[in-house]
Coordinates of C-alpha atoms in Angstrom, one line a residue:
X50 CA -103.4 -41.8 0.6
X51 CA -102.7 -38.4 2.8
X52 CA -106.3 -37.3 4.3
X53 CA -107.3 -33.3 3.9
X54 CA -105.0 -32.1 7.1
X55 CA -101.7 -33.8 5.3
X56 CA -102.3 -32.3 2.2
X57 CA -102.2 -29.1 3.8
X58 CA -99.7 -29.4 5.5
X59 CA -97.5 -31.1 2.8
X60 CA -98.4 -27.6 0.9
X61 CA -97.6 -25.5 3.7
X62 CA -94.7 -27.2 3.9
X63 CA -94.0 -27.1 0.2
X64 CA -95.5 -23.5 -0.6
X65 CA -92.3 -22.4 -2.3
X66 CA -91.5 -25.1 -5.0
X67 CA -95.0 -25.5 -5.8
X68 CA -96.2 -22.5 -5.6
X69 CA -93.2 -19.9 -5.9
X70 CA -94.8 -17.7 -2.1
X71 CA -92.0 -19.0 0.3
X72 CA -92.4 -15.9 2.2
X73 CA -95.9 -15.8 2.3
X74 CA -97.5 -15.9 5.8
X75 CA -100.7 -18.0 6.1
X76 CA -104.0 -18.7 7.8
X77 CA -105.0 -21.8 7.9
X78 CA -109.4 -21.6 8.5
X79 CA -109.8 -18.6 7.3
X80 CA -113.3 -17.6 6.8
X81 CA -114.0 -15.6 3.4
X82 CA -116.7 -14.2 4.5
X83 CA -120.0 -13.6 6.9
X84 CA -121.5 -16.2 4.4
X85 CA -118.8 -17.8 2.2
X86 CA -117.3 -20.4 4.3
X87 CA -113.8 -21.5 5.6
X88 CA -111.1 -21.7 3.2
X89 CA -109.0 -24.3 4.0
X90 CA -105.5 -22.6 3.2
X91 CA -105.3 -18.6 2.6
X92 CA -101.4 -17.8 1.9
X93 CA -100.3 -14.1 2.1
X94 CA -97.7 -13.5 -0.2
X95 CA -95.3 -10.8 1.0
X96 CA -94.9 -9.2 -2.9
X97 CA -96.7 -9.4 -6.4
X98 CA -100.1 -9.2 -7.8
X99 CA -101.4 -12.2 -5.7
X100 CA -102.7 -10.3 -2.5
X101 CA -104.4 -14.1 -1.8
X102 CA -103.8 -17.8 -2.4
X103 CA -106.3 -19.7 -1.4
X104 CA -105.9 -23.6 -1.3
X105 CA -108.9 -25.9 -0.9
X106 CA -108.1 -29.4 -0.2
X107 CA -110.2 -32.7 -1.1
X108 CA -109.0 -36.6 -1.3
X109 CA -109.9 -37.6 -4.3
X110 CA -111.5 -41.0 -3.0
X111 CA -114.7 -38.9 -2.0
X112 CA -117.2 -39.5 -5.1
X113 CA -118.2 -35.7 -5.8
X114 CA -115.2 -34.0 -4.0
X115 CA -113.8 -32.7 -7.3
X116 CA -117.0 -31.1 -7.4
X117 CA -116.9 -29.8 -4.4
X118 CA -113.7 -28.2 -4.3
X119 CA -114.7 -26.2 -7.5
X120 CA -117.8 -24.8 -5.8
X121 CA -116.4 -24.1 -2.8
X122 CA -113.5 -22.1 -3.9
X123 CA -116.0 -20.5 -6.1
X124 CA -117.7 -19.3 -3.2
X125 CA -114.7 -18.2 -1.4
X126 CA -113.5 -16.1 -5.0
X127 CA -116.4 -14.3 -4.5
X128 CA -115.9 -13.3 -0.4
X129 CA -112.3 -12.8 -1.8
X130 CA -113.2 -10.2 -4.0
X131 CA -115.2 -8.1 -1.1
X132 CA -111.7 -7.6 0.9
X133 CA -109.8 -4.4 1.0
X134 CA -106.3 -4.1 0.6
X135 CA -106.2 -2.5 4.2
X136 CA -108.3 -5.8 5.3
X137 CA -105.4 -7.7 3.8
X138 CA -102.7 -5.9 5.9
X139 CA -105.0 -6.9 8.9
X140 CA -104.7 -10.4 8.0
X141 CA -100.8 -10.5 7.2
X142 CA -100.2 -8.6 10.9
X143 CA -102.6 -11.2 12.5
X144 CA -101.0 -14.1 10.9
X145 CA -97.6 -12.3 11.5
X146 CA -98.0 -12.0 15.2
X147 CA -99.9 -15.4 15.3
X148 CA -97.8 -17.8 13.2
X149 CA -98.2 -20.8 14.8
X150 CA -101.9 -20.6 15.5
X151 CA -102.8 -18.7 12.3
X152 CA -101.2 -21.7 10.5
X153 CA -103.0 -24.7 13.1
X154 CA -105.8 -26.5 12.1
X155 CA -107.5 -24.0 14.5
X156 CA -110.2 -21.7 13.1
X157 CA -109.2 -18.1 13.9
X158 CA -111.7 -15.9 15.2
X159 CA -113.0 -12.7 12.8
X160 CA -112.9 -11.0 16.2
X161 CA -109.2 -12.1 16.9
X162 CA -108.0 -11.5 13.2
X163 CA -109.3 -8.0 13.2
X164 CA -108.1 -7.0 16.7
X165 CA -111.0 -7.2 19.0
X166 CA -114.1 -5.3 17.1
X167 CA -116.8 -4.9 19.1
X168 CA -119.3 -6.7 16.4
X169 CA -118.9 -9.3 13.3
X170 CA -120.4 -6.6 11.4
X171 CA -117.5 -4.3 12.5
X172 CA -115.3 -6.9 11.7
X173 CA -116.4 -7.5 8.0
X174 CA -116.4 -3.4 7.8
X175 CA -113.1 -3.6 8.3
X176 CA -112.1 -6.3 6.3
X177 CA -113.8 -4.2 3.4
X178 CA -111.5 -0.8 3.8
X179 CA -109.2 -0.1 1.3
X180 CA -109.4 -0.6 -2.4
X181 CA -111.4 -4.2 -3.4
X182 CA -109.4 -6.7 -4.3
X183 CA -109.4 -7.4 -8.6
X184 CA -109.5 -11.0 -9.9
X185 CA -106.3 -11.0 -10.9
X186 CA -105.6 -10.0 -7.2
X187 CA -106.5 -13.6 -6.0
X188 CA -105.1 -16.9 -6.6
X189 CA -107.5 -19.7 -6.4
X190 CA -105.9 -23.8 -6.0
X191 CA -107.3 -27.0 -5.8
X192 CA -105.6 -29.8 -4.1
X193 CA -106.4 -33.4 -4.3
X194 CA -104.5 -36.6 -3.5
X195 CA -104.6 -37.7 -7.0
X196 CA -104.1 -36.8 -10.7
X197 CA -107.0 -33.8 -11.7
X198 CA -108.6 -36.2 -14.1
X199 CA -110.1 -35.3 -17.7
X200 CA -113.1 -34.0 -16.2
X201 CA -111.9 -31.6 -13.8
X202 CA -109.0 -30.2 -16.9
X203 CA -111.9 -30.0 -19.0
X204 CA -113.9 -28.0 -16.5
X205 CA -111.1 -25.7 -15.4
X206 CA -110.3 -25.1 -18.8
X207 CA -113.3 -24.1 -19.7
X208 CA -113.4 -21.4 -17.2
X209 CA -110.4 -20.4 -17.9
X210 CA -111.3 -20.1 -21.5
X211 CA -114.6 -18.6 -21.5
X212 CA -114.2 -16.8 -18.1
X213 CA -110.7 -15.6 -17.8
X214 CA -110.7 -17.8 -14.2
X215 CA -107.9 -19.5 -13.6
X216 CA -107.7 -22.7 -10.9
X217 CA -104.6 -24.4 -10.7
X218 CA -104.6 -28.0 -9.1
X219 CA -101.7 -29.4 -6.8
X220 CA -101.6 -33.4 -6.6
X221 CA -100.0 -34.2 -3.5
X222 CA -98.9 -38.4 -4.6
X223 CA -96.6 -38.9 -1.8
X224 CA -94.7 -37.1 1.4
X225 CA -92.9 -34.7 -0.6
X226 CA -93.9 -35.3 -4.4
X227 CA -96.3 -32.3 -5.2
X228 CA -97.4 -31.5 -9.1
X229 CA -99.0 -28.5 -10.5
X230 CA -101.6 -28.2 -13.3
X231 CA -102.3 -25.1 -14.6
X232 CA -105.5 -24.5 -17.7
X233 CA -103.5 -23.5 -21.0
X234 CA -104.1 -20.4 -22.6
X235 CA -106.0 -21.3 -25.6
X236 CA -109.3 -23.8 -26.2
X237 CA -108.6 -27.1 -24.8
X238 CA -104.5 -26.5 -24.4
X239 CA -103.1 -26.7 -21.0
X240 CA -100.5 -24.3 -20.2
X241 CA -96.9 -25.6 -20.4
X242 CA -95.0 -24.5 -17.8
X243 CA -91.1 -25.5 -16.2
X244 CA -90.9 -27.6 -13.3
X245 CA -89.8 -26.2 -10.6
X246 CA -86.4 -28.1 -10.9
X247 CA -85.6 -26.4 -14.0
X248 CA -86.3 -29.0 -16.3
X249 CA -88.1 -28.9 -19.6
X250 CA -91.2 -27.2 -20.1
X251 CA -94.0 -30.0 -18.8
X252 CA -98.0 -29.4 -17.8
X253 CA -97.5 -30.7 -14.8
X254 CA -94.9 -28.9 -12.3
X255 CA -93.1 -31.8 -10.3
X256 CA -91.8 -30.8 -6.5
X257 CA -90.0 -33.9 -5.1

């Protein structure tokens, strides 16, 4: 089974069958905030409503990481929604000028991402600038070496339901064989979607 670094980078690698953001620049350890943690994957798509993708990964093997990775991209949803949309452009021109850093398993610097602020606090400040990110702004994924499993649908689907959150989950089962579950839109359905092959309609959304 791939450990957390090769799902990532199978994703990275991937980011446009899977996830349709082939242009998208990323930072790989990007904190979400002074006191949200480090998001493993934050993809910055070039056009559309997602202004964030953020992609926490989690072998499967680990007893409580499918809780985990529900928590902590909770936690990151909520830094997520204290950005500005000028503290967006700050991150796409540091991970523009920074590519192959930005997208290491290096943790970039607040400091570095925001051009050398004197403070953290400056830093945050302007991360904040612009208009606030909405929910629908931010894209929030799961990805696990394994099949989601009925308990992690059922929970995903329920915030879905009841909250109007969506969290998608990417399996990564082998080197280049990435699927994509998605909550339905309706109690307990999961949303049918194509594969990104074109074939028929399926839950699951196979990149091979």
């Amino acid at each position: 089974m791939p450990n957390e670094a090769a799902i990532e980078t199978r994703i990275m690698r991937n980011r446009e069958k899977i996830l349709g953001i082939g242009d998208s620049l990323c930072i790989r350890r990007c904190r979400m905030g002074p006191d949200y943690g480090v998001a493993d994957l934050v993809f910055l798509p070039q056009g559309g409503k997602h202004k964030l993708v953020i992609v926490e990964a989690k072998q499967a093997s680990s007893a409580d990481a499918k809780i985990k990775v529900v928590g902590q991209l909770l936690m990151y949803y909520a830094g997520a929604l204290e950005l500005g949309l000028a503290g967006v452009r700050l991150l796409k021109d540091y991970a523009d000028a920074n590519q192959k850093y930005a997208s290491s398993r290096h943790r970039s610097s607040i400091r570095a991402i925001t051009g050398g602020t004197s403070s953290p606090e400056a830093s945050w400040a302007a991360l904040r600038k612009g208009r606030r990110l909405r929910p629908d702004n931010i894209r929030l994924v799961a990805a696990l070496d394994s099949d989601p499993g009925v308990v992690l649908k059922s929970t995903l689907t329920a915030l879905h339901d009841h909250h109007g959150l969506q969290v998608s989950v990417i399996s990564v089962v082998g080197r280049n064989d990435l699927r994509l579950w998605q909550p339905g839109r309706g109690p307990g359905v999961e949303r049918e979607q194509s594969s990104v092959e074109g074939h028929a309609a399926e839950p699951w959304a196979e990149c091979r």
